[in-house]
mmCIF file of C-alpha atoms in Angstrom:
data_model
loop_
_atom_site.group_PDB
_atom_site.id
_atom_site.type_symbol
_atom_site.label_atom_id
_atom_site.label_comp_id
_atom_site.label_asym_id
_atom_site.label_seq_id
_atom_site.Cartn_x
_atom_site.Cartn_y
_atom_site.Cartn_z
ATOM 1 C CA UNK A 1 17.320 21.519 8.867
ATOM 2 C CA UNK A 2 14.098 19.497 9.476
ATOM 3 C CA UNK A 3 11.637 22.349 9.177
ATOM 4 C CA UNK A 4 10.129 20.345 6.223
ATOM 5 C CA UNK A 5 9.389 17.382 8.383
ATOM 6 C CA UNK A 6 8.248 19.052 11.438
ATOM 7 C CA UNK A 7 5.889 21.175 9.706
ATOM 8 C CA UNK A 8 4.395 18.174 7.765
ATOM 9 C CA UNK A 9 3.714 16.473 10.856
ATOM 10 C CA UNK A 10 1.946 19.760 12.576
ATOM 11 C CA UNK A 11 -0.434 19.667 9.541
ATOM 12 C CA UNK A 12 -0.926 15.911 8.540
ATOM 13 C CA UNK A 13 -1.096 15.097 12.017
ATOM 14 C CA UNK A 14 -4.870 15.603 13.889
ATOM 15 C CA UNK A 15 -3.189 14.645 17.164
ATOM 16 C CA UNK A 16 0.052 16.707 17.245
ATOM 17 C CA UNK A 17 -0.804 19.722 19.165
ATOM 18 C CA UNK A 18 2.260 21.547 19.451
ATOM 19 C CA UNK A 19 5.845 21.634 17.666
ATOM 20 C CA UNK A 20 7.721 20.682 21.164
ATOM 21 C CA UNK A 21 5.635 17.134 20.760
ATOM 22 C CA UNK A 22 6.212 16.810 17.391
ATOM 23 C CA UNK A 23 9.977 16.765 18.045
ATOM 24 C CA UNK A 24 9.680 14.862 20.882
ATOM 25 C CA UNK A 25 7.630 12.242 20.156
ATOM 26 C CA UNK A 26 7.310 11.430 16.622
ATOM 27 C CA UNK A 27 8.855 8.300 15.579
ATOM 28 C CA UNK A 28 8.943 8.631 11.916
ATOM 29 C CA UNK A 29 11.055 12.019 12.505
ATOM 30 C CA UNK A 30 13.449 10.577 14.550
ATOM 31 C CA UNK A 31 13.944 7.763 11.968
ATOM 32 C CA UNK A 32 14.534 10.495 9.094
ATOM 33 C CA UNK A 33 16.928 12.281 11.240
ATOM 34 C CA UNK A 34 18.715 8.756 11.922
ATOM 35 C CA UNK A 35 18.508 7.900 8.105
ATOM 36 C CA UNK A 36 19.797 11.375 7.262
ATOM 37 C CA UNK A 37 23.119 10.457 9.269
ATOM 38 C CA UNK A 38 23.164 6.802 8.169
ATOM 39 C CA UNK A 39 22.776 8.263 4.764
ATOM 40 C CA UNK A 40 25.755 10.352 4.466
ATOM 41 C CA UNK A 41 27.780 7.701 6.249
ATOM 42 C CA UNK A 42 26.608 5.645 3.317
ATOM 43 C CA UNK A 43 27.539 7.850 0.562
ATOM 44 C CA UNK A 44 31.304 8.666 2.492
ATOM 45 C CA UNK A 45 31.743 4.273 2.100
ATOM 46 C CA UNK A 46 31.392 4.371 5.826
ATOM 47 C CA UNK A 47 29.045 1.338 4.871
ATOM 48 C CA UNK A 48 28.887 -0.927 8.308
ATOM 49 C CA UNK A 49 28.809 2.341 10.394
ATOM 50 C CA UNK A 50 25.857 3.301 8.614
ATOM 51 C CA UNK A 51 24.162 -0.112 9.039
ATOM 52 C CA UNK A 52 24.973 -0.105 12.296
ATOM 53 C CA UNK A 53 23.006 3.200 12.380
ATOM 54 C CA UNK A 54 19.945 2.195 10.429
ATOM 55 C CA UNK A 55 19.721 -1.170 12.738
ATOM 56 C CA UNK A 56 19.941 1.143 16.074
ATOM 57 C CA UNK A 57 17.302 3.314 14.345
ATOM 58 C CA UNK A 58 15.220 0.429 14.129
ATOM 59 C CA UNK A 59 15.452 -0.785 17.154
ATOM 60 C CA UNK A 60 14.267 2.438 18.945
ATOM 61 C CA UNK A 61 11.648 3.522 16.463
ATOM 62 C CA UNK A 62 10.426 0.443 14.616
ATOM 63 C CA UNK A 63 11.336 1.690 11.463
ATOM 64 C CA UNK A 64 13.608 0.040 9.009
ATOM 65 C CA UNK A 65 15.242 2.315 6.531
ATOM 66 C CA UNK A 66 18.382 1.098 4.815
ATOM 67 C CA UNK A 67 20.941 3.203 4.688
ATOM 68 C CA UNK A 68 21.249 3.680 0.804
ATOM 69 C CA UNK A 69 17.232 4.038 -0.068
ATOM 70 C CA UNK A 70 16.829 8.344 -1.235
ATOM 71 C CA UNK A 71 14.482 10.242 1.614
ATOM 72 C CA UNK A 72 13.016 13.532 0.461
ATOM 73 C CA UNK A 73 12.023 16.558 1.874
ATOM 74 C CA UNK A 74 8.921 17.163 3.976
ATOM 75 C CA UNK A 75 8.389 12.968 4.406
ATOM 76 C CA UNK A 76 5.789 11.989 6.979
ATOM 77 C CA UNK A 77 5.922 8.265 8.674
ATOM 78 C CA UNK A 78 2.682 8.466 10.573
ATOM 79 C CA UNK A 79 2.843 5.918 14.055
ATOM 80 C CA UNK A 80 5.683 4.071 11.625
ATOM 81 C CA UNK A 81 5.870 1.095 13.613
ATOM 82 C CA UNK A 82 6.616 -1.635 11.145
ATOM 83 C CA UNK A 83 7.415 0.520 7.772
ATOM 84 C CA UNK A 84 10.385 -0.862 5.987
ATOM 85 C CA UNK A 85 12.581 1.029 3.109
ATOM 86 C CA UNK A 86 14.710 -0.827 0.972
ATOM 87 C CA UNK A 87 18.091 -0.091 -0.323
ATOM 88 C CA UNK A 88 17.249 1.183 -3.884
ATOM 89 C CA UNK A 89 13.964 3.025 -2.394
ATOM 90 C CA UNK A 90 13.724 6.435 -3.745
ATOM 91 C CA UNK A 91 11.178 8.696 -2.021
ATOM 92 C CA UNK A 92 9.911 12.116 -3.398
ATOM 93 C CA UNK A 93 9.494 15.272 -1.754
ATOM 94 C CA UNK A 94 6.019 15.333 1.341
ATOM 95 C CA UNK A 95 5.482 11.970 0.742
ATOM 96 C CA UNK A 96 2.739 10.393 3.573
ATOM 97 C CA UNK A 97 3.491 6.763 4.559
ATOM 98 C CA UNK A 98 1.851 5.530 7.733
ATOM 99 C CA UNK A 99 2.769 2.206 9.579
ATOM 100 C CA UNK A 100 3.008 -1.250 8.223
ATOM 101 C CA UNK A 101 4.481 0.136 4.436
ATOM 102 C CA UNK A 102 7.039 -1.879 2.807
ATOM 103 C CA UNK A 103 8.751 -0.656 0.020
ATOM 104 C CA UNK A 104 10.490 -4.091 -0.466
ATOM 105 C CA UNK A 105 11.648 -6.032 -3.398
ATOM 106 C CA UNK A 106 10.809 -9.170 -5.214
ATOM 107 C CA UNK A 107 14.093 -10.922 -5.595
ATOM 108 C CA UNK A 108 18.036 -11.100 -4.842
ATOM 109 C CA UNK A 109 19.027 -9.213 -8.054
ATOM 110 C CA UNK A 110 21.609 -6.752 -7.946
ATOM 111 C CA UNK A 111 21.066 -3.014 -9.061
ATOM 112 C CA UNK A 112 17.280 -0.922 -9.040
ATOM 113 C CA UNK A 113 15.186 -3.600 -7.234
ATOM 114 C CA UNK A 114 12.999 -1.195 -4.982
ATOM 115 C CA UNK A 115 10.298 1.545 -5.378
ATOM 116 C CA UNK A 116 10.598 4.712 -6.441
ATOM 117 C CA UNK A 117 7.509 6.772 -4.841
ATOM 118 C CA UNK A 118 7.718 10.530 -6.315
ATOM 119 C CA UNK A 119 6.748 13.768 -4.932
ATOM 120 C CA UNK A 120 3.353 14.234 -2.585
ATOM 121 C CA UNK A 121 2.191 10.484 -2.962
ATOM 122 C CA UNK A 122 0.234 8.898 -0.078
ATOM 123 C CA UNK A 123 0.798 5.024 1.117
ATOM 124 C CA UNK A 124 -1.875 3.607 2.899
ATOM 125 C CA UNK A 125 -1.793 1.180 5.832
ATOM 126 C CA UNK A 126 0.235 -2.114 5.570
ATOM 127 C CA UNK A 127 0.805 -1.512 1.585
ATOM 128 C CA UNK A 128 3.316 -3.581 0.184
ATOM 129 C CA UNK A 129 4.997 -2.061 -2.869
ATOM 130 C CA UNK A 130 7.367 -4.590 -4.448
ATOM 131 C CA UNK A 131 9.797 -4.055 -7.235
ATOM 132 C CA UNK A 132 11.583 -1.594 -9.639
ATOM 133 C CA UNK A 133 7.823 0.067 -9.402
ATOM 134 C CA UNK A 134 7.088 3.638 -9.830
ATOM 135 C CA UNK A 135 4.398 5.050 -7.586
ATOM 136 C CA UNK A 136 3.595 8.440 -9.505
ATOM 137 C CA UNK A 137 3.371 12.095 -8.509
ATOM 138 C CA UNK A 138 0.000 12.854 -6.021
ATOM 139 C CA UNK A 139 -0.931 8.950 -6.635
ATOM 140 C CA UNK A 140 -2.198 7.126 -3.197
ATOM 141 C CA UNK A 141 -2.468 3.729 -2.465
ATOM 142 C CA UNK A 142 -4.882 1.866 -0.512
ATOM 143 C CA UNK A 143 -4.401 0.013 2.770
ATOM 144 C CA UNK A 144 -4.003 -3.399 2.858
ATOM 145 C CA UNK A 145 -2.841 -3.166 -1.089
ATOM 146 C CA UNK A 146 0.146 -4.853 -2.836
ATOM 147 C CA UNK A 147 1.727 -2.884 -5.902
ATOM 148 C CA UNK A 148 3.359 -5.039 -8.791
ATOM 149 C CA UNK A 149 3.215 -2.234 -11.427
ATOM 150 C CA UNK A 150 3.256 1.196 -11.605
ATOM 151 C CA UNK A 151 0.910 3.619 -10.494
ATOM 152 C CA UNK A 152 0.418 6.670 -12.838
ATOM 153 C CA UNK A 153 0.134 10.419 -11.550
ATOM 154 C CA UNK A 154 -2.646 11.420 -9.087
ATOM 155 C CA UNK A 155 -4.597 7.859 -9.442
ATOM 156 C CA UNK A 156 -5.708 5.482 -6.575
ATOM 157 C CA UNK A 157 -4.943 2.044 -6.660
ATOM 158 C CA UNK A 158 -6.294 -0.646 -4.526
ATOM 159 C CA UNK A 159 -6.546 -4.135 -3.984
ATOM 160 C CA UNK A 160 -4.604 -7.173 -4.260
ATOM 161 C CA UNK A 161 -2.644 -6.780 -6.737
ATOM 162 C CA UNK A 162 -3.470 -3.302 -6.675
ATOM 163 C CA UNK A 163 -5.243 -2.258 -9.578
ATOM 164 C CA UNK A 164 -6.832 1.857 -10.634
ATOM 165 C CA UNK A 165 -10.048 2.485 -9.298
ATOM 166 C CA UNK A 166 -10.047 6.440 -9.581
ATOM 167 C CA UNK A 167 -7.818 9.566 -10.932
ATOM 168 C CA UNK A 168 -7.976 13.003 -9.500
ATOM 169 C CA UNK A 169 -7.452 16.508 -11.435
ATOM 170 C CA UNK A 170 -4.603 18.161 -9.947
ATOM 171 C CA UNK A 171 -5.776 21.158 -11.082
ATOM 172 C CA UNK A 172 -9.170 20.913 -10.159
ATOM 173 C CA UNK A 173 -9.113 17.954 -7.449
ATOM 174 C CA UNK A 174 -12.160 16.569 -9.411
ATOM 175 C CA UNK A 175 -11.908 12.999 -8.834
ATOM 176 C CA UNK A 176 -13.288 10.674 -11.798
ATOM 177 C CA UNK A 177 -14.348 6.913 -11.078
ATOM 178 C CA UNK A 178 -12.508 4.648 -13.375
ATOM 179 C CA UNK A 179 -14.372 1.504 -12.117
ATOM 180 C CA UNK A 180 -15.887 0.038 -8.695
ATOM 181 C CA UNK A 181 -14.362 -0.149 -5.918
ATOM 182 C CA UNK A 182 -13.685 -4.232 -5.454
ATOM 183 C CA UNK A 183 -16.023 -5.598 -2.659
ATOM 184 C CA UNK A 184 -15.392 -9.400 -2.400
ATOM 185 C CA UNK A 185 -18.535 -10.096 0.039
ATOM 186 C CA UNK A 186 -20.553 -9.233 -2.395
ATOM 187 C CA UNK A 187 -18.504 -11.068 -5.473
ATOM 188 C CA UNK A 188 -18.762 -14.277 -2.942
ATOM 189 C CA UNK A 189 -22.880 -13.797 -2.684
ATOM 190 C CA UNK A 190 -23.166 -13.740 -5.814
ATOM 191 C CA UNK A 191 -21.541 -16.628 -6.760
ATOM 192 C CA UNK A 192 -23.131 -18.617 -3.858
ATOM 193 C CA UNK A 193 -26.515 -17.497 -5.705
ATOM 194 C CA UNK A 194 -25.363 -18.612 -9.007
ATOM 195 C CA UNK A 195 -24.462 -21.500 -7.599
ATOM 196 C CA UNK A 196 -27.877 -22.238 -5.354
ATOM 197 C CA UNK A 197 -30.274 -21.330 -8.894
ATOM 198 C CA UNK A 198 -27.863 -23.328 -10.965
ATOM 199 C CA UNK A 199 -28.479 -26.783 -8.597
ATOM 200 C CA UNK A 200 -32.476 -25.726 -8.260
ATOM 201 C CA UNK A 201 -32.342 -25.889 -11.839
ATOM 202 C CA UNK A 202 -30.753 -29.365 -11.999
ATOM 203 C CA UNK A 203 -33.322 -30.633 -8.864
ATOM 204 C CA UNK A 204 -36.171 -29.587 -11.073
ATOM 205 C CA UNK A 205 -34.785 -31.185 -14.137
ATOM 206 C CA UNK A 206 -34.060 -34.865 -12.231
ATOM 207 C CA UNK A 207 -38.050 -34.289 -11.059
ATOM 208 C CA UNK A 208 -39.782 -33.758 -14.264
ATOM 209 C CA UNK A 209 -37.504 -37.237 -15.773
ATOM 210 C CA UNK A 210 -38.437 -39.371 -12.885
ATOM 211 C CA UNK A 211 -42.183 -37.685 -12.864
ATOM 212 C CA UNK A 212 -41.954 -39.024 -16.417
ATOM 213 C CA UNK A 213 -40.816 -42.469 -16.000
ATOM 214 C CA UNK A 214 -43.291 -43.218 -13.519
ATOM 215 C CA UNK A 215 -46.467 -45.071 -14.867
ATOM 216 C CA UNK A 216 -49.689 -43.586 -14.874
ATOM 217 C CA UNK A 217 -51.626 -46.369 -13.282
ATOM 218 C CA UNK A 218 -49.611 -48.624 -10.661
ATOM 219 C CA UNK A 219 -49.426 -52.320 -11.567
ATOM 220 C CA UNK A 220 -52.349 -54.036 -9.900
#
């Protein structure tokens, strides 16, 4: 029944070594298999059974999933510890999420409020996509990002808020630069240069006027 999830963790995971461990010890599987329960409970109207569920699943795997959010096939929650899944989440089919994700929303309205991440997209560390957002097929986003709009097919998106820096072929896997890759060091040294040439530039002007109101010969 979880054949999809065990063998995405045997081959997206470096550091499982056998399928026993994977079963065993994997976090983010035992929180699908909770959700998966949860889930149904959910859809039957069993609705504070299911919470109930999802807030034991949390408690012994560190990983929030609400009852109601859509988990596909073949998802991997790498470590996991600190992911959280809203109600109106919809996930796609091997989708790679490792810890700190949120796929949270951005107010108290009522109906579609959460992401919808579709099939073999990758979330990096301790991304925050908020909103009715749609994170597109084979698109990845970077760790540390926050996602206010969508993200089209097979692009990566970085930053805060995350913005396209790169699109790959899926046909190819050619991947084509769409602009630089946002380094705020070096933003910050250049404006502290800017800065330094535009105030030697005023020090040299206040020089040359009080060079030229000085007299030539001092008074006697």
């Amino acid at each position: 029944m979880f054949s999809r999830e065990i063998r995405a963790i045997r081959e997206r995971d470096p550091a499982s070594r056998s399928t026993v461990e994977a079963i065993l010890t994997s976090s983010g599987l035992h929180a699908i298999v909770l959700h998966r329960v949860a889930h149904w409970l959910w859809r039957k109207g069993f609705l504070l059974p299911a919470r109930l569920l999802s807030h034991l699943s949390r408690a012994i795997t560190g990983i929030e999933i609400h009852p109601g959010a859509r988990i596909g096939q073949g998802v991997f929650i790498d470590h996991g510890m600190g992911v959280v899944i809203g109600e109106t989440a919809s996930v796609g089919d091997d989708v790679t999420m490792y810890q700190g994700v949120t796929l949270g929303g951005t107010g108290k309205q009522r109906g579609k409020r959460h992401p919808t991440v579709e099939d073999h997209a990758v979330i990096g560390v301790g991304a925050s996509v908020l909103g009715a957002v749609k994170i597109g097929t084979g698109a990845r986003v970077g760790a540390g990002s926050v996602v206010l709009n969508d993200v089209p097919p097979h692009t990566t998106a970085v930053g805060t808020p995350a913005r396209a820096v790169s699109w790959r072929d899926p046909a190819s896997g050619e991947t084509r630069r769409l602009e630089h890759l946002p380094d705020p060091d070096r933003d910050t040294m250049i404006s502290l240069m800017q800065r330094i040439e535009e105030l030697e530039a005023r020090v040299r002007e206040i020089e040359h006027d009080h060079a030229d109101r000085e007299p030539l010969c001092p008074p006697r």
